[in-house]
Amino acid sequence: MILEPIWGRPILSTEKTLVFADLHLGMEYELLNSGISVPSQTNNILSKIISSIREFNPKDVVFLGDIKHNIPMMSAQERREIPKFFGELSDLVDIYVVKGNHDGNLTEILPRRENVFLYDGKGFSYRGVGFFHGHAYPSEEVISCKVGVMAHNHPVVKLTDGLGAVKTLRVWVRAPVIKERLLERYDRVSMGELLVMPAFNDLCGGMAVNVYKGKFLGPLKGKIRLKDARAYLLDGTDLGHIF
């Protein structure tokens, strides 16, 4: 399977599959509780995904966790919007969902359809690629794939121009794994590289990988060679080794 980020968008294309990460639907509820009023973005996010489906005509779509945002409780907004969200998408394509650390009780509100598949945080293998969220160790099946794709970190970079203005931009991160460290936990490791996806939701914050050097969220920290990781802007610009 060939992995190709779609130019200018935080979407991964793999032949007849599109991959999205960290939707955080319903995060407006948390913002409202902090005194910030933002209209629901669920329909906007749904429109972007449907537009991409119509443009690229995939057979299926993978969501790499943190579909919903609020924990430990689920908001009324999430209960109302998420079933409709996946109902519309599952009319168009097969849906594969990996649960993230924000996805407690997600099973209750996902449509019960034959083409909607739900996996726990350990992830799953699909067409030779291991997909998982990143807050939990991936399964033996995932770690046996040559390439892993994960989310959870919301990678960004902070860049300062000549006038001192700071821009925060989402990035993709490619990083080699340290196989000997993984073999301390797994009997067999085929994975050689990880691709860390940027968050799809524009409202999501991010971890600035060029500021918090060496920081990585999840149990695979210490099992990834961050000094050899490379970051890429959504337009494909290679920022090099910036961890």
PDB file of C-alpha atoms in Angstrom:
ATOM      1  CA  MET A   1       0.000   0.000   0.000  1.00  0.00           C
ATOM      2  CA  ILE A   2       1.379   3.403  -1.012  1.00  0.00           C
ATOM      3  CA  LEU A   3       0.927   6.121   1.620  1.00  0.00           C
ATOM      4  CA  GLU A   4       0.509   9.629   0.217  1.00  0.00           C
ATOM      5  CA  PRO A   5      -0.547  12.726   2.173  1.00  0.00           C
ATOM      6  CA  ILE A   6      -2.960  14.809   0.121  1.00  0.00           C
ATOM      7  CA  TRP A   7      -1.323  18.130  -0.759  1.00  0.00           C
ATOM      8  CA  GLY A   8      -2.453  20.988   1.448  1.00  0.00           C
ATOM      9  CA  ARG A   9      -4.749  18.867   3.618  1.00  0.00           C
ATOM     10  CA  PRO A  10      -4.301  16.778   6.785  1.00  0.00           C
ATOM     11  CA  ILE A  11      -5.577  13.688   4.962  1.00  0.00           C
ATOM     12  CA  LEU A  12      -3.712  10.506   4.082  1.00  0.00           C
ATOM     13  CA  SER A  13      -4.483   8.700   0.840  1.00  0.00           C
ATOM     14  CA  THR A  14      -3.720   4.999   0.485  1.00  0.00           C
ATOM     15  CA  GLU A  15      -4.918   3.695  -2.871  1.00  0.00           C
ATOM     16  CA  LYS A  16      -8.700   3.345  -2.330  1.00  0.00           C
ATOM     17  CA  THR A  17      -8.655   4.551   1.279  1.00  0.00           C
ATOM     18  CA  LEU A  18      -8.681   7.981   2.933  1.00  0.00           C
ATOM     19  CA  VAL A  19      -7.409   8.380   6.499  1.00  0.00           C
ATOM     20  CA  PHE A  20      -8.376  11.126   8.964  1.00  0.00           C
ATOM     21  CA  ALA A  21      -7.115  11.718  12.509  1.00  0.00           C
ATOM     22  CA  ASP A  22      -8.322  13.523  15.620  1.00  0.00           C
ATOM     23  CA  LEU A  23     -11.698  14.973  14.636  1.00  0.00           C
ATOM     24  CA  HIS A  24     -12.558  15.923  18.240  1.00  0.00           C
ATOM     25  CA  LEU A  25     -16.208  16.452  17.359  1.00  0.00           C
ATOM     26  CA  GLY A  26     -18.013  18.396  20.059  1.00  0.00           C
ATOM     27  CA  MET A  27     -15.009  20.268  21.417  1.00  0.00           C
ATOM     28  CA  GLU A  28     -17.034  23.493  21.142  1.00  0.00           C
ATOM     29  CA  TYR A  29     -18.801  22.376  24.338  1.00  0.00           C
ATOM     30  CA  GLU A  30     -15.521  22.527  26.269  1.00  0.00           C
ATOM     31  CA  LEU A  31     -14.696  25.902  24.731  1.00  0.00           C
ATOM     32  CA  LEU A  32     -18.109  27.221  25.784  1.00  0.00           C
ATOM     33  CA  ASN A  33     -17.452  26.118  29.358  1.00  0.00           C
ATOM     34  CA  SER A  34     -14.245  28.168  29.170  1.00  0.00           C
ATOM     35  CA  GLY A  35     -16.174  31.250  28.073  1.00  0.00           C
ATOM     36  CA  ILE A  36     -15.478  30.940  24.337  1.00  0.00           C
ATOM     37  CA  SER A  37     -18.531  30.677  22.092  1.00  0.00           C
ATOM     38  CA  VAL A  38     -17.874  28.815  18.842  1.00  0.00           C
ATOM     39  CA  PRO A  39     -20.627  27.394  16.610  1.00  0.00           C
ATOM     40  CA  SER A  40     -20.636  23.636  16.131  1.00  0.00           C
ATOM     41  CA  GLN A  41     -18.096  22.637  13.495  1.00  0.00           C
ATOM     42  CA  THR A  42     -19.452  19.125  12.975  1.00  0.00           C
ATOM     43  CA  ASN A  43     -21.313  19.909   9.740  1.00  0.00           C
ATOM     44  CA  ASN A  44     -18.305  21.827   8.420  1.00  0.00           C
ATOM     45  CA  ILE A  45     -16.025  18.862   9.129  1.00  0.00           C
ATOM     46  CA  LEU A  46     -18.556  16.472   7.595  1.00  0.00           C
ATOM     47  CA  SER A  47     -18.762  18.622   4.452  1.00  0.00           C
ATOM     48  CA  LYS A  48     -14.976  18.597   4.059  1.00  0.00           C
ATOM     49  CA  ILE A  49     -14.840  14.820   4.404  1.00  0.00           C
ATOM     50  CA  ILE A  50     -17.712  14.256   1.981  1.00  0.00           C
ATOM     51  CA  SER A  51     -16.073  16.641  -0.496  1.00  0.00           C
ATOM     52  CA  SER A  52     -12.848  14.611  -0.278  1.00  0.00           C
ATOM     53  CA  ILE A  53     -14.783  11.364  -0.750  1.00  0.00           C
ATOM     54  CA  ARG A  54     -16.430  12.716  -3.892  1.00  0.00           C
ATOM     55  CA  GLU A  55     -13.114  14.024  -5.199  1.00  0.00           C
ATOM     56  CA  PHE A  56     -11.005  10.901  -4.607  1.00  0.00           C
ATOM     57  CA  ASN A  57     -13.699   8.193  -4.753  1.00  0.00           C
ATOM     58  CA  PRO A  58     -12.301   5.918  -2.015  1.00  0.00           C
ATOM     59  CA  LYS A  59     -13.779   2.537  -1.171  1.00  0.00           C
ATOM     60  CA  ASP A  60     -13.369   3.131   2.540  1.00  0.00           C
ATOM     61  CA  VAL A  61     -12.379   5.697   5.148  1.00  0.00           C
ATOM     62  CA  VAL A  62     -10.273   5.158   8.281  1.00  0.00           C
ATOM     63  CA  PHE A  63     -10.575   7.364  11.367  1.00  0.00           C
ATOM     64  CA  LEU A  64      -7.591   7.167  13.719  1.00  0.00           C
ATOM     65  CA  GLY A  65      -9.288   7.935  16.988  1.00  0.00           C
ATOM     66  CA  ASP A  66     -10.513  10.837  19.082  1.00  0.00           C
ATOM     67  CA  ILE A  67     -13.693  11.025  17.070  1.00  0.00           C
ATOM     68  CA  LYS A  68     -15.383  12.799  19.965  1.00  0.00           C
ATOM     69  CA  HIS A  69     -13.835  15.260  22.386  1.00  0.00           C
ATOM     70  CA  ASN A  70     -15.433  15.408  25.808  1.00  0.00           C
ATOM     71  CA  ILE A  71     -14.286  13.074  28.586  1.00  0.00           C
ATOM     72  CA  PRO A  72     -15.237  11.341  30.790  1.00  0.00           C
ATOM     73  CA  MET A  73     -18.846  12.285  30.011  1.00  0.00           C
ATOM     74  CA  MET A  74     -20.413  12.644  26.591  1.00  0.00           C
ATOM     75  CA  SER A  75     -22.086  15.946  25.771  1.00  0.00           C
ATOM     76  CA  ALA A  76     -25.614  16.244  24.403  1.00  0.00           C
ATOM     77  CA  GLN A  77     -24.059  17.764  21.279  1.00  0.00           C
ATOM     78  CA  GLU A  78     -21.981  14.638  20.676  1.00  0.00           C
ATOM     79  CA  ARG A  79     -24.957  12.326  21.243  1.00  0.00           C
ATOM     80  CA  ARG A  80     -26.987  14.370  18.774  1.00  0.00           C
ATOM     81  CA  GLU A  81     -24.420  15.004  16.038  1.00  0.00           C
ATOM     82  CA  ILE A  82     -22.123  11.975  15.867  1.00  0.00           C
ATOM     83  CA  PRO A  83     -24.759   9.345  14.892  1.00  0.00           C
ATOM     84  CA  LYS A  84     -25.927  11.569  12.025  1.00  0.00           C
ATOM     85  CA  PHE A  85     -22.289  12.266  11.059  1.00  0.00           C
ATOM     86  CA  PHE A  86     -21.453   8.579  10.639  1.00  0.00           C
ATOM     87  CA  GLY A  87     -24.853   7.754   9.230  1.00  0.00           C
ATOM     88  CA  GLU A  88     -24.235  10.081   6.293  1.00  0.00           C
ATOM     89  CA  LEU A  89     -20.669   8.863   5.761  1.00  0.00           C
ATOM     90  CA  SER A  90     -21.592   5.179   5.903  1.00  0.00           C
ATOM     91  CA  ASP A  91     -24.104   5.784   3.105  1.00  0.00           C
ATOM     92  CA  LEU A  92     -21.098   6.595   0.900  1.00  0.00           C
ATOM     93  CA  VAL A  93     -18.188   4.366   1.986  1.00  0.00           C
ATOM     94  CA  ASP A  94     -17.127   1.643   4.408  1.00  0.00           C
ATOM     95  CA  ILE A  95     -15.985   3.104   7.729  1.00  0.00           C
ATOM     96  CA  TYR A  96     -13.134   1.860   9.949  1.00  0.00           C
ATOM     97  CA  VAL A  97     -12.823   3.554  13.347  1.00  0.00           C
ATOM     98  CA  VAL A  98      -9.995   3.149  15.859  1.00  0.00           C
ATOM     99  CA  LYS A  99     -10.922   4.313  19.350  1.00  0.00           C
ATOM    100  CA  GLY A 100      -8.784   7.038  20.918  1.00  0.00           C
ATOM    101  CA  ASN A 101      -8.448   8.181  24.505  1.00  0.00           C
ATOM    102  CA  HIS A 102     -11.377  10.601  24.034  1.00  0.00           C
ATOM    103  CA  ASP A 103     -13.697   7.916  22.660  1.00  0.00           C
ATOM    104  CA  GLY A 104     -15.254   6.438  25.788  1.00  0.00           C
ATOM    105  CA  ASN A 105     -18.857   5.348  25.121  1.00  0.00           C
ATOM    106  CA  LEU A 106     -18.391   5.878  21.376  1.00  0.00           C
ATOM    107  CA  THR A 107     -19.856   2.411  20.794  1.00  0.00           C
ATOM    108  CA  GLU A 108     -23.200   3.676  22.107  1.00  0.00           C
ATOM    109  CA  ILE A 109     -23.643   6.263  19.358  1.00  0.00           C
ATOM    110  CA  LEU A 110     -22.000   4.729  16.282  1.00  0.00           C
ATOM    111  CA  PRO A 111     -24.551   3.481  13.736  1.00  0.00           C
ATOM    112  CA  ARG A 112     -24.950  -0.304  13.842  1.00  0.00           C
ATOM    113  CA  ARG A 113     -24.315  -0.994  10.190  1.00  0.00           C
ATOM    114  CA  GLU A 114     -22.523  -3.799   8.388  1.00  0.00           C
ATOM    115  CA  ASN A 115     -20.031  -1.366   6.861  1.00  0.00           C
ATOM    116  CA  VAL A 116     -19.046   0.400  10.107  1.00  0.00           C
ATOM    117  CA  PHE A 117     -16.165  -1.338  11.897  1.00  0.00           C
ATOM    118  CA  LEU A 118     -14.896  -0.327  15.345  1.00  0.00           C
ATOM    119  CA  TYR A 119     -11.486  -1.269  16.808  1.00  0.00           C
ATOM    120  CA  ASP A 120     -10.005  -0.602  20.215  1.00  0.00           C
ATOM    121  CA  GLY A 121      -6.944   1.600  20.755  1.00  0.00           C
ATOM    122  CA  LYS A 122      -4.560  -1.221  19.833  1.00  0.00           C
ATOM    123  CA  GLY A 123      -5.599  -0.668  16.241  1.00  0.00           C
ATOM    124  CA  PHE A 124      -5.755  -2.972  13.249  1.00  0.00           C
ATOM    125  CA  SER A 125      -3.836  -4.011  10.151  1.00  0.00           C
ATOM    126  CA  TYR A 126      -5.297  -3.111   6.779  1.00  0.00           C
ATOM    127  CA  ARG A 127      -3.703  -3.885   3.432  1.00  0.00           C
ATOM    128  CA  GLY A 128      -0.293  -4.255   5.044  1.00  0.00           C
ATOM    129  CA  VAL A 129      -0.355  -1.014   7.073  1.00  0.00           C
ATOM    130  CA  GLY A 130      -0.814  -0.815  10.838  1.00  0.00           C
ATOM    131  CA  PHE A 131      -3.313   1.817  11.994  1.00  0.00           C
ATOM    132  CA  PHE A 132      -3.643   2.828  15.673  1.00  0.00           C
ATOM    133  CA  HIS A 133      -4.390   5.954  17.703  1.00  0.00           C
ATOM    134  CA  GLY A 134      -1.243   6.178  19.811  1.00  0.00           C
ATOM    135  CA  HIS A 135      -2.432   6.457  23.422  1.00  0.00           C
ATOM    136  CA  ALA A 136      -2.032   2.701  23.928  1.00  0.00           C
ATOM    137  CA  TYR A 137       0.471   0.132  22.738  1.00  0.00           C
ATOM    138  CA  PRO A 138      -0.414  -1.179  19.267  1.00  0.00           C
ATOM    139  CA  SER A 139      -1.350  -4.823  18.845  1.00  0.00           C
ATOM    140  CA  GLU A 140       1.024  -7.575  17.716  1.00  0.00           C
ATOM    141  CA  GLU A 141      -0.797  -7.484  14.383  1.00  0.00           C
ATOM    142  CA  VAL A 142      -0.081  -3.768  13.951  1.00  0.00           C
ATOM    143  CA  ILE A 143       3.550  -3.982  15.024  1.00  0.00           C
ATOM    144  CA  SER A 144       4.044  -6.781  12.475  1.00  0.00           C
ATOM    145  CA  CYS A 145       3.356  -4.303   9.643  1.00  0.00           C
ATOM    146  CA  LYS A 146       6.317  -2.566   8.025  1.00  0.00           C
ATOM    147  CA  VAL A 147       4.725   0.872   8.407  1.00  0.00           C
ATOM    148  CA  GLY A 148       2.548   2.218  11.204  1.00  0.00           C
ATOM    149  CA  VAL A 149       0.214   5.217  11.030  1.00  0.00           C
ATOM    150  CA  MET A 150      -0.834   6.923  14.260  1.00  0.00           C
ATOM    151  CA  ALA A 151      -2.408  10.107  15.607  1.00  0.00           C
ATOM    152  CA  HIS A 152      -2.771  11.432  19.179  1.00  0.00           C
ATOM    153  CA  ASN A 153       0.111  13.946  19.120  1.00  0.00           C
ATOM    154  CA  HIS A 154      -1.431  16.723  16.959  1.00  0.00           C
ATOM    155  CA  PRO A 155       2.030  17.682  15.620  1.00  0.00           C
ATOM    156  CA  VAL A 156       2.589  21.329  14.659  1.00  0.00           C
ATOM    157  CA  VAL A 157       5.515  23.713  14.265  1.00  0.00           C
ATOM    158  CA  LYS A 158       5.781  27.301  15.471  1.00  0.00           C
ATOM    159  CA  LEU A 159       7.562  29.571  13.008  1.00  0.00           C
ATOM    160  CA  THR A 160       8.514  33.217  13.634  1.00  0.00           C
ATOM    161  CA  ASP A 161       8.878  35.723  10.793  1.00  0.00           C
ATOM    162  CA  GLY A 162      11.200  38.730  10.636  1.00  0.00           C
ATOM    163  CA  LEU A 163       8.657  40.945  12.407  1.00  0.00           C
ATOM    164  CA  GLY A 164       8.276  38.545  15.301  1.00  0.00           C
ATOM    165  CA  ALA A 165       4.857  37.215  14.281  1.00  0.00           C
ATOM    166  CA  VAL A 166       4.406  33.551  15.190  1.00  0.00           C
ATOM    167  CA  LYS A 167       2.561  31.095  12.965  1.00  0.00           C
ATOM    168  CA  THR A 168       1.449  27.650  14.095  1.00  0.00           C
ATOM    169  CA  LEU A 169       1.283  25.161  11.230  1.00  0.00           C
ATOM    170  CA  ARG A 170       0.267  21.518  11.200  1.00  0.00           C
ATOM    171  CA  VAL A 171       2.868  18.974  10.138  1.00  0.00           C
ATOM    172  CA  TRP A 172       3.284  15.326   9.272  1.00  0.00           C
ATOM    173  CA  VAL A 173       6.034  13.475  11.115  1.00  0.00           C
ATOM    174  CA  ARG A 174       7.973  10.469   9.811  1.00  0.00           C
ATOM    175  CA  ALA A 175      10.082   8.670  12.376  1.00  0.00           C
ATOM    176  CA  PRO A 176      12.052   5.406  12.445  1.00  0.00           C
ATOM    177  CA  VAL A 177      11.292   3.061  15.316  1.00  0.00           C
ATOM    178  CA  ILE A 178      13.904   1.527  17.609  1.00  0.00           C
ATOM    179  CA  LYS A 179      13.260  -2.162  16.997  1.00  0.00           C
ATOM    180  CA  GLU A 180      15.364  -3.416  19.893  1.00  0.00           C
ATOM    181  CA  ARG A 181      13.215  -1.381  22.292  1.00  0.00           C
ATOM    182  CA  LEU A 182      10.017  -2.744  20.774  1.00  0.00           C
ATOM    183  CA  LEU A 183      11.370  -6.286  21.037  1.00  0.00           C
ATOM    184  CA  GLU A 184      11.402  -5.830  24.802  1.00  0.00           C
ATOM    185  CA  ARG A 185       7.603  -5.978  24.577  1.00  0.00           C
ATOM    186  CA  TYR A 186       6.826  -7.840  21.352  1.00  0.00           C
ATOM    187  CA  ASP A 187       7.974 -11.255  20.142  1.00  0.00           C
ATOM    188  CA  ARG A 188       8.270 -10.079  16.559  1.00  0.00           C
ATOM    189  CA  VAL A 189       8.672  -6.591  15.096  1.00  0.00           C
ATOM    190  CA  SER A 190       8.472  -5.804  11.384  1.00  0.00           C
ATOM    191  CA  MET A 191       7.629  -2.130  11.720  1.00  0.00           C
ATOM    192  CA  GLY A 192      10.453   0.146  10.642  1.00  0.00           C
ATOM    193  CA  GLU A 193       8.768   3.529  10.401  1.00  0.00           C
ATOM    194  CA  LEU A 194       5.905   5.513  11.905  1.00  0.00           C
ATOM    195  CA  LEU A 195       3.877   8.235  10.225  1.00  0.00           C
ATOM    196  CA  VAL A 196       2.254  10.607  12.727  1.00  0.00           C
ATOM    197  CA  MET A 197      -0.785  12.394  11.318  1.00  0.00           C
ATOM    198  CA  PRO A 198      -1.801  16.002  12.020  1.00  0.00           C
ATOM    199  CA  ALA A 199      -5.212  16.644  13.585  1.00  0.00           C
ATOM    200  CA  PHE A 200      -8.029  17.204  11.101  1.00  0.00           C
ATOM    201  CA  ASN A 201     -10.075  19.586  13.258  1.00  0.00           C
ATOM    202  CA  ASP A 202      -8.900  23.181  12.727  1.00  0.00           C
ATOM    203  CA  LEU A 203      -9.797  24.042  16.334  1.00  0.00           C
ATOM    204  CA  CYS A 204      -7.436  21.478  17.818  1.00  0.00           C
ATOM    205  CA  GLY A 205      -4.309  22.743  19.447  1.00  0.00           C
ATOM    206  CA  GLY A 206      -1.050  20.992  18.793  1.00  0.00           C
ATOM    207  CA  MET A 207       2.301  20.020  20.202  1.00  0.00           C
ATOM    208  CA  ALA A 208       5.021  22.181  18.624  1.00  0.00           C
ATOM    209  CA  VAL A 209       7.654  19.596  17.798  1.00  0.00           C
ATOM    210  CA  ASN A 210      10.304  22.273  17.143  1.00  0.00           C
ATOM    211  CA  VAL A 211       9.701  23.868  20.558  1.00  0.00           C
ATOM    212  CA  TYR A 212       9.153  20.891  22.853  1.00  0.00           C
ATOM    213  CA  LYS A 213      12.043  18.932  21.415  1.00  0.00           C
ATOM    214  CA  GLY A 214      12.085  15.275  22.309  1.00  0.00           C
ATOM    215  CA  LYS A 215       8.498  15.310  23.578  1.00  0.00           C
ATOM    216  CA  PHE A 216       6.181  12.608  22.310  1.00  0.00           C
ATOM    217  CA  LEU A 217       2.818  11.513  23.694  1.00  0.00           C
ATOM    218  CA  GLY A 218       2.003   7.863  24.224  1.00  0.00           C
ATOM    219  CA  PRO A 219       3.732   4.652  25.282  1.00  0.00           C
ATOM    220  CA  LEU A 220       5.908   4.508  22.158  1.00  0.00           C
ATOM    221  CA  LYS A 221       7.997   7.406  23.430  1.00  0.00           C
ATOM    222  CA  GLY A 222      11.489   6.032  23.904  1.00  0.00           C
ATOM    223  CA  LYS A 223      10.848   3.481  21.185  1.00  0.00           C
ATOM    224  CA  ILE A 224      11.004   6.017  18.359  1.00  0.00           C
ATOM    225  CA  ARG A 225      14.216   7.604  17.094  1.00  0.00           C
ATOM    226  CA  LEU A 226      13.029  11.205  17.386  1.00  0.00           C
ATOM    227  CA  LYS A 227      16.414  12.721  16.537  1.00  0.00           C
ATOM    228  CA  ASP A 228      16.053  11.128  13.096  1.00  0.00           C
ATOM    229  CA  ALA A 229      12.397  12.119  12.634  1.00  0.00           C
ATOM    230  CA  ARG A 230      11.462  14.521   9.843  1.00  0.00           C
ATOM    231  CA  ALA A 231       8.583  16.989   9.755  1.00  0.00           C
ATOM    232  CA  TYR A 232       6.665  18.065   6.647  1.00  0.00           C
ATOM    233  CA  LEU A 233       4.215  20.931   6.211  1.00  0.00           C
ATOM    234  CA  LEU A 234       0.848  20.186   4.622  1.00  0.00           C
ATOM    235  CA  ASP A 235       2.197  21.613   1.352  1.00  0.00           C
ATOM    236  CA  GLY A 236       4.973  19.001   1.388  1.00  0.00           C
ATOM    237  CA  THR A 237       7.805  21.293   2.521  1.00  0.00           C
ATOM    238  CA  ASP A 238      10.456  19.163   4.218  1.00  0.00           C
ATOM    239  CA  LEU A 239      11.472  20.905   7.445  1.00  0.00           C
ATOM    240  CA  GLY A 240      14.113  18.307   8.192  1.00  0.00           C
ATOM    241  CA  HIS A 241      15.127  17.050  11.627  1.00  0.00           C
ATOM    242  CA  ILE A 242      13.545  19.501  14.043  1.00  0.00           C
ATOM    243  CA  PHE A 243      12.894  17.417  17.145  1.00  0.00           C
TER     244      PHE A 243
END
